Every structure is written in structure tokens, then in C-alpha cells.
Amino acid sequence: MTEFDAWAPYYDLIHQGLPGEAQYYVEEAIRQGGETLELGCGTGRICIPMAMSGVTVTGLDNSSRMLQLCRARMKKVGKLPGKLTLVRADMRTFDLGRQFQFIAMPYRAFMHLLTPEDQMACLQCVQRHLNRQGVFILNVWAARPSTIAHAAQAKEKFTFAGRYPAPWGKTRLVHHHSAQYDEYLQRITESHRIREVDQHNRLLHEETLSLTRTWLTPREMEHLLHRCGFCVEAVLGGFNGIPFNAGSTEMIWRLRRPKSQPTSK
Ligand SMILES: C[S@@+](CC[C@H](N)C(=O)[O-])C[C@H]1O[C@@H](n2cnc3c(N)ncnc32)[C@H](O)[C@@H]1O
């Protein structure tokens, strides 16, 4: 059971992605032309539109329930112009036995790798699966020390995060969340309380879901990526193509294998 298995029924309601993100990855997959691999594909928010645009894509995730929802979504879409294959595997240890022209790791999925060992293991797997001329795009939150310091001081208390119609009936879901920041481990431990209520606001069901992530600074990302043998082609601060700058809240790393690197296969 992974952390995301419990999230699966609520994921699409609560996590709707970043502005321009899905379109950016779909366009890149079309431009690259060859096979695409999405790491942490979840319920298919990005890999399904890729396959709908004619791309041959493999979606990898270690949550069986997220993949189950992805399969249900694929079924609803019907026949795809491209091809989507789903694989249940861990992004730290996967071995698909072939290479891809484009590898995407959208929506801060890298932040779920909580230690430098896990992060390096994943980046080494990507190295082995990336074509010599291929592109790897990885997005993480750009954590500013001042933002972390401010957030870390907040008392651990649930705050209102949203209210949504339940996708399965006439009830509503009321979402509160809280977060704790471990400044030594650079780890955010979030609690998300989901309450299902009827038209009269009577509580029908309550669940608390956890989400654990690590944050990385731009300098740490740069060292980690160089250490794992990647060449940085560009760092963007948004999916509209603006370069990363001091005001950016996202880092979008566009990476390649070094030209002189021997093949790892
Ligand atoms: C933030 S979600 C992103 C989902 C999807 N890409 C999207 O944009 O909606 C991160 C995904 O990574 C998956 N994940 C987390 N750790 C993983 C691991 N070690 N191996 C494979 N998948 C993992 C989770 O199950 C989840 O589906």
C-alpha cells in the first residue's frame, strides 16, 4: 500500500496540476517524436492526452489504485490515436529494458523521493532509459528559505482548503489541511482531512490522508543532476517558457545525457 493508494479517489479533485503544464508536456512529446515515458503518471492527467495526440507513451507508477483510475479513464476515452502502456513499478528501481526519446517527471513527483539515495537511484534509472539524443524534463517546487521559514512557524492547525461536489453522488467533500516542516530533513509532512457531508451538512464520512515530500533548492538540484551525469539545457520558471528567476515558484529542468557519455546499455 503506497501513500497515493489512499489518495486515489480524491486525487483528481484536489490536485489539478499547474498552469499550462499538461499542454507543455504533450507538445514536447509530439516534438520529440519517439517513445515517451512518464514517471509517476498517476491517474493519467498527462499521459492520456499524450496518447490522445498520437504519442506512444508508457506511464509508470507504484500505486495500483492510481493506475486503476488511469485505466478507467482510458476506457472512457475509447480508442486512442497513440498508445498508452501502464507499468506498476518503483521509479527508484525500474528496468523496462529499452530507451525512450522523452522522459517526463511532471507535477513535482520527484519530491516524493525523500532522500538523496532515492533521488540518485531514480536519476540513474532515467540515465539508463534515456536515448542518447533524448530529453528528460523534471519539475519541482522552488522552495525559498523565507517561504519555508514562514511556513515552519505556522502552528499545526487544520486550515480550510476547498469544498468540492463528490464525483460519486449528491454529497460534498470538505477539505482541510495542515503541514509540518522538518528543516533538518527538508521534509514536509502534510495531513489532509476530507469530510463527506450531505445537503444538510451532516457528516457521513471522514478520512485523513498524509502526503510526505522533500524540498530541494535550485543549487541542490544542480549538484544532484550533475552528479548523476545530466547536462542542463535550460531551467524554466513556468510552463509559459520564462527562464527560472528569483521570483519563480517552480523549477522546470530540461536535461540531456552528455555528448561524450558511453551508452549504459
Ligand atoms: C504528484 S503525483 C503526479 C501524478 C500525475 N503525474 C499528475 O500530474 O497528475 C505523483 C505520482 O507519483 C507516484 N509515485 C510516488 N512515489 C513513487 C515511486 N517511488 N515510484 C513510482 N511512482 C511513485 C504516486 O503514486 C503519484 O501517482
Coordinates of C-alpha atoms and ligand atoms in Angstrom, one line a residue:
M1 CA 0.0 0.0 0.0
T2 CA 1.5 3.3 -1.0
E3 CA 0.6 6.8 0.3
F4 CA -1.1 7.5 -3.0
D5 CA -3.4 4.4 -2.9
A6 CA -5.4 6.2 -0.2
W7 CA -5.4 9.4 -2.2
A8 CA -6.7 7.8 -5.4
P9 CA -10.5 8.5 -5.0
Y10 CA -9.8 12.2 -4.1
Y11 CA -6.7 12.9 -6.2
D12 CA -8.2 14.4 -9.3
L13 CA -10.5 16.7 -7.3
I14 CA -7.8 18.1 -5.1
H15 CA -4.6 18.1 -7.3
Q16 CA -5.4 19.7 -10.6
G17 CA -1.9 20.4 -11.8
L18 CA 0.0 23.6 -12.6
P19 CA -1.0 26.3 -15.2
G20 CA 0.0 25.2 -18.8
E21 CA 1.6 22.0 -17.6
A22 CA -0.3 19.3 -19.4
Q23 CA -0.1 21.1 -22.7
Y24 CA 3.6 21.7 -22.3
Y25 CA 4.4 18.0 -21.8
V26 CA 2.0 16.9 -24.6
E27 CA 3.6 19.4 -27.1
E28 CA 7.1 18.3 -26.1
A29 CA 6.2 14.6 -26.5
I30 CA 4.9 15.4 -30.0
R31 CA 8.0 17.4 -30.9
Q32 CA 10.4 14.7 -29.7
G33 CA 8.7 12.2 -31.9
G34 CA 9.9 8.9 -30.4
E35 CA 8.6 7.0 -27.4
T36 CA 7.8 8.8 -24.2
L37 CA 8.0 7.6 -20.6
E38 CA 6.1 9.4 -17.8
L39 CA 7.4 8.7 -14.3
G40 CA 4.7 9.0 -11.6
C41 CA 1.8 9.0 -14.2
G42 CA -0.9 8.8 -11.5
T43 CA -4.4 8.8 -12.9
G44 CA -3.3 9.8 -16.4
R45 CA -3.8 13.6 -16.4
I46 CA -0.8 13.9 -18.7
C47 CA -0.1 10.5 -20.3
I48 CA -3.7 10.1 -21.6
P49 CA -3.7 13.5 -23.5
M50 CA -0.3 12.4 -24.9
A51 CA -1.7 9.2 -26.2
M52 CA -4.8 11.1 -27.5
S53 CA -2.3 13.2 -29.5
G54 CA -0.8 10.2 -31.2
V55 CA 2.2 9.6 -28.9
T56 CA 3.4 6.2 -27.9
V57 CA 3.7 6.5 -24.1
T58 CA 4.5 4.4 -21.1
G59 CA 3.1 5.5 -17.8
L60 CA 4.9 4.2 -14.7
D61 CA 3.6 4.5 -11.1
N62 CA 3.9 2.4 -8.0
S63 CA 0.3 3.0 -6.8
S64 CA -2.0 0.2 -8.0
R65 CA -5.1 2.4 -7.2
M66 CA -3.9 5.4 -9.1
L67 CA -3.2 3.1 -12.1
Q68 CA -6.6 1.6 -11.7
L69 CA -8.2 5.0 -12.1
C70 CA -5.9 5.7 -15.1
R71 CA -7.2 2.5 -16.8
A72 CA -10.8 3.6 -16.1
R73 CA -10.1 7.0 -17.6
M74 CA -8.5 5.3 -20.7
K75 CA -11.6 3.2 -21.1
K76 CA -13.9 6.3 -21.1
V77 CA -11.7 8.0 -23.7
G78 CA -12.0 4.9 -26.0
K79 CA -9.7 4.2 -28.9
L80 CA -6.5 6.3 -28.7
P81 CA -4.7 7.5 -31.8
G82 CA -1.4 6.8 -30.0
K83 CA -0.6 4.0 -27.5
L84 CA -0.5 4.0 -23.7
T85 CA 1.0 1.2 -21.7
L86 CA 0.9 1.3 -17.9
V87 CA 3.5 -0.2 -15.7
R88 CA 3.4 -0.7 -12.0
A89 CA 7.0 -0.1 -10.8
D90 CA 9.1 2.0 -8.4
M91 CA 10.8 4.9 -10.0
R92 CA 13.9 4.2 -8.0
T93 CA 14.5 0.7 -9.3
F94 CA 12.6 0.3 -12.7
D95 CA 14.1 -1.6 -15.6
L96 CA 12.0 -1.5 -18.7
G97 CA 14.7 -3.0 -20.9
R98 CA 14.6 -0.2 -23.5
Q99 CA 15.2 3.5 -24.0
F100 CA 12.9 6.5 -24.6
Q101 CA 13.3 9.7 -26.6
F102 CA 11.4 11.7 -24.0
I103 CA 11.2 11.1 -20.2
A104 CA 8.9 13.4 -18.2
M105 CA 8.5 13.6 -14.5
P106 CA 5.7 16.2 -14.1
Y107 CA 3.9 17.8 -11.1
R108 CA 6.7 17.6 -8.6
A109 CA 6.7 13.8 -8.5
F110 CA 10.5 14.0 -7.7
M111 CA 9.6 15.5 -4.3
H112 CA 8.2 12.1 -3.3
L113 CA 11.8 10.7 -3.3
L114 CA 12.7 11.6 0.3
T115 CA 16.4 11.0 0.5
P116 CA 19.5 11.8 -1.7
E117 CA 19.9 8.0 -2.1
D118 CA 16.4 7.6 -3.5
Q119 CA 16.8 10.7 -5.7
M120 CA 20.1 9.4 -7.2
A121 CA 18.7 5.9 -7.7
C122 CA 15.8 7.4 -9.7
L123 CA 18.1 9.6 -11.8
Q124 CA 20.4 6.7 -12.5
C125 CA 17.4 4.7 -13.8
V126 CA 16.5 7.7 -16.0
Q127 CA 20.0 7.8 -17.4
R128 CA 19.7 4.1 -18.4
H129 CA 16.4 4.6 -20.1
L130 CA 17.1 7.9 -22.0
N131 CA 18.1 7.7 -25.6
R132 CA 21.5 9.3 -26.4
Q133 CA 19.7 12.3 -28.0
G134 CA 16.7 12.1 -25.7
V135 CA 15.3 14.8 -23.3
F136 CA 14.4 14.5 -19.7
I137 CA 12.1 17.1 -18.1
L138 CA 11.7 17.3 -14.4
N139 CA 9.6 19.8 -12.3
V140 CA 9.9 20.5 -8.6
W141 CA 8.7 23.3 -6.4
A142 CA 11.2 26.1 -6.0
A143 CA 11.4 26.3 -2.2
R144 CA 12.7 29.7 -1.0
P145 CA 14.2 29.7 2.5
S146 CA 12.0 32.6 3.5
T147 CA 8.8 30.7 2.4
I148 CA 9.9 27.6 4.4
A149 CA 10.8 29.7 7.5
H150 CA 7.4 31.4 7.4
A151 CA 5.5 28.1 6.8
A152 CA 7.5 26.3 9.5
Q153 CA 6.4 28.8 12.1
A154 CA 2.7 28.3 11.5
K155 CA 1.0 26.3 14.3
E156 CA 0.0 22.8 13.3
K157 CA -3.7 23.5 12.8
F158 CA -6.1 22.5 10.0
T159 CA -6.9 25.3 7.6
F160 CA -9.7 25.2 5.0
A161 CA -8.5 24.2 1.6
G162 CA -11.6 23.6 -0.5
R163 CA -15.1 22.3 -1.0
Y164 CA -16.0 20.0 -3.9
P165 CA -19.0 18.1 -5.2
A166 CA -18.3 14.4 -4.6
P167 CA -17.9 12.7 -8.0
W168 CA -19.9 9.6 -6.9
G169 CA -23.1 11.2 -5.7
K170 CA -25.0 14.3 -4.4
T171 CA -22.8 14.8 -1.3
R172 CA -19.9 17.3 -0.9
L173 CA -16.3 16.9 0.2
V174 CA -14.9 19.5 2.6
H175 CA -11.1 19.6 2.6
H176 CA -8.9 21.0 5.4
H177 CA -5.1 20.6 5.6
S178 CA -2.1 21.2 7.8
A179 CA 1.6 20.8 7.2
Q180 CA 4.7 20.3 9.3
Y181 CA 8.2 21.3 8.1
D182 CA 11.3 19.5 9.2
E183 CA 14.0 22.0 8.4
Y184 CA 16.8 19.4 9.0
L185 CA 15.5 16.6 6.8
Q186 CA 13.9 19.2 4.4
R187 CA 10.7 17.3 4.6
I188 CA 7.0 18.4 4.5
T189 CA 4.5 16.2 6.2
E190 CA 1.0 17.2 5.3
S191 CA -2.3 16.0 6.7
H192 CA -5.4 16.4 4.6
R193 CA -8.7 15.9 6.3
I194 CA -11.6 15.0 3.9
R195 CA -15.1 15.2 5.3
E196 CA -18.0 14.0 3.2
V197 CA -21.2 15.8 4.1
D198 CA -24.8 15.7 2.9
Q199 CA -27.1 18.6 1.8
H200 CA -27.7 19.5 5.4
N201 CA -24.0 19.5 6.3
R202 CA -24.3 16.2 8.2
L203 CA -21.1 14.3 8.4
L204 CA -21.2 11.0 6.6
H205 CA -17.6 10.0 6.4
E206 CA -14.2 11.4 7.4
E207 CA -10.7 10.4 6.3
T208 CA -7.3 11.9 6.9
L209 CA -4.7 11.4 4.2
S210 CA -1.0 12.0 4.5
L211 CA 1.4 13.4 1.9
T212 CA 5.1 13.4 2.6
R213 CA 7.5 15.3 0.4
T214 CA 11.0 16.8 0.4
W215 CA 12.0 20.2 -0.9
L216 CA 15.2 21.0 -2.8
T217 CA 16.9 24.3 -3.6
P218 CA 18.0 25.2 -7.1
R219 CA 21.6 24.7 -6.1
E220 CA 20.9 21.3 -4.6
M221 CA 19.1 20.2 -7.8
E222 CA 22.1 21.5 -9.9
H223 CA 24.6 19.4 -7.9
L224 CA 22.4 16.3 -7.9
L225 CA 21.8 16.4 -11.6
H226 CA 25.5 17.0 -12.4
R227 CA 26.4 14.2 -10.0
C228 CA 24.1 11.8 -11.9
G229 CA 25.6 12.8 -15.2
F230 CA 22.9 15.1 -16.7
C231 CA 23.6 18.2 -18.8
V232 CA 21.4 21.1 -18.1
E233 CA 19.9 22.5 -21.3
A234 CA 17.6 25.0 -19.6
V235 CA 15.9 25.8 -16.3
L236 CA 12.4 27.4 -16.7
G237 CA 10.3 29.1 -14.0
G238 CA 7.0 28.3 -15.7
F239 CA 5.3 26.3 -18.4
N240 CA 5.0 29.5 -20.5
G241 CA 8.7 29.3 -21.1
I242 CA 10.0 32.0 -18.8
P243 CA 13.5 31.4 -17.5
F244 CA 13.9 30.5 -13.9
N245 CA 14.5 33.6 -11.7
A246 CA 14.5 34.8 -8.1
G247 CA 10.7 35.1 -8.1
S248 CA 9.9 31.7 -9.6
T249 CA 7.9 29.2 -7.6
E250 CA 8.6 26.2 -9.9
M251 CA 11.8 24.8 -11.4
I252 CA 11.5 23.0 -14.7
W253 CA 14.8 21.3 -15.6
R254 CA 15.3 20.4 -19.2
L255 CA 18.1 17.8 -19.3
R256 CA 20.1 15.6 -21.7
R257 CA 22.8 13.0 -21.5
P258 CA 26.3 14.3 -22.0
K259 CA 27.5 14.0 -25.7
S260 CA 30.6 12.0 -24.8
Q261 CA 29.0 9.6 -22.4
P262 CA 29.3 5.9 -23.3
T263 CA 26.0 4.1 -23.7
S264 CA 24.9 2.4 -20.5
K265 CA 23.1 -0.4 -22.2
Ligands
LIG1 C1 2.1 14.3 -7.6 S1 1.5 12.8 -8.3 C2 1.6 13.1 -10.0 C3 0.6 12.3 -10.9 C4 0.5 12.8 -12.3 N1 1.8 12.8 -13.0 C5 -0.2 14.1 -12.4 O1 0.5 15.0 -12.9 O2 -1.4 14.2 -12.1 C6 2.9 11.8 -8.0 C7 2.7 10.3 -8.5 O3 4.0 9.7 -8.3 C8 3.7 8.4 -7.8 N2 4.9 7.9 -7.0 C9 5.3 8.4 -5.9 N3 6.4 7.7 -5.5 C10 6.7 6.8 -6.4 C11 7.7 5.8 -6.6 N4 8.7 5.6 -5.7 N5 7.7 5.1 -7.7 C12 6.7 5.2 -8.7 N6 5.7 6.1 -8.5 C13 5.7 6.9 -7.4 C14 2.5 8.5 -7.0 O4 1.8 7.2 -6.9 C15 1.7 9.5 -7.8 O5 0.8 8.9 -8.7

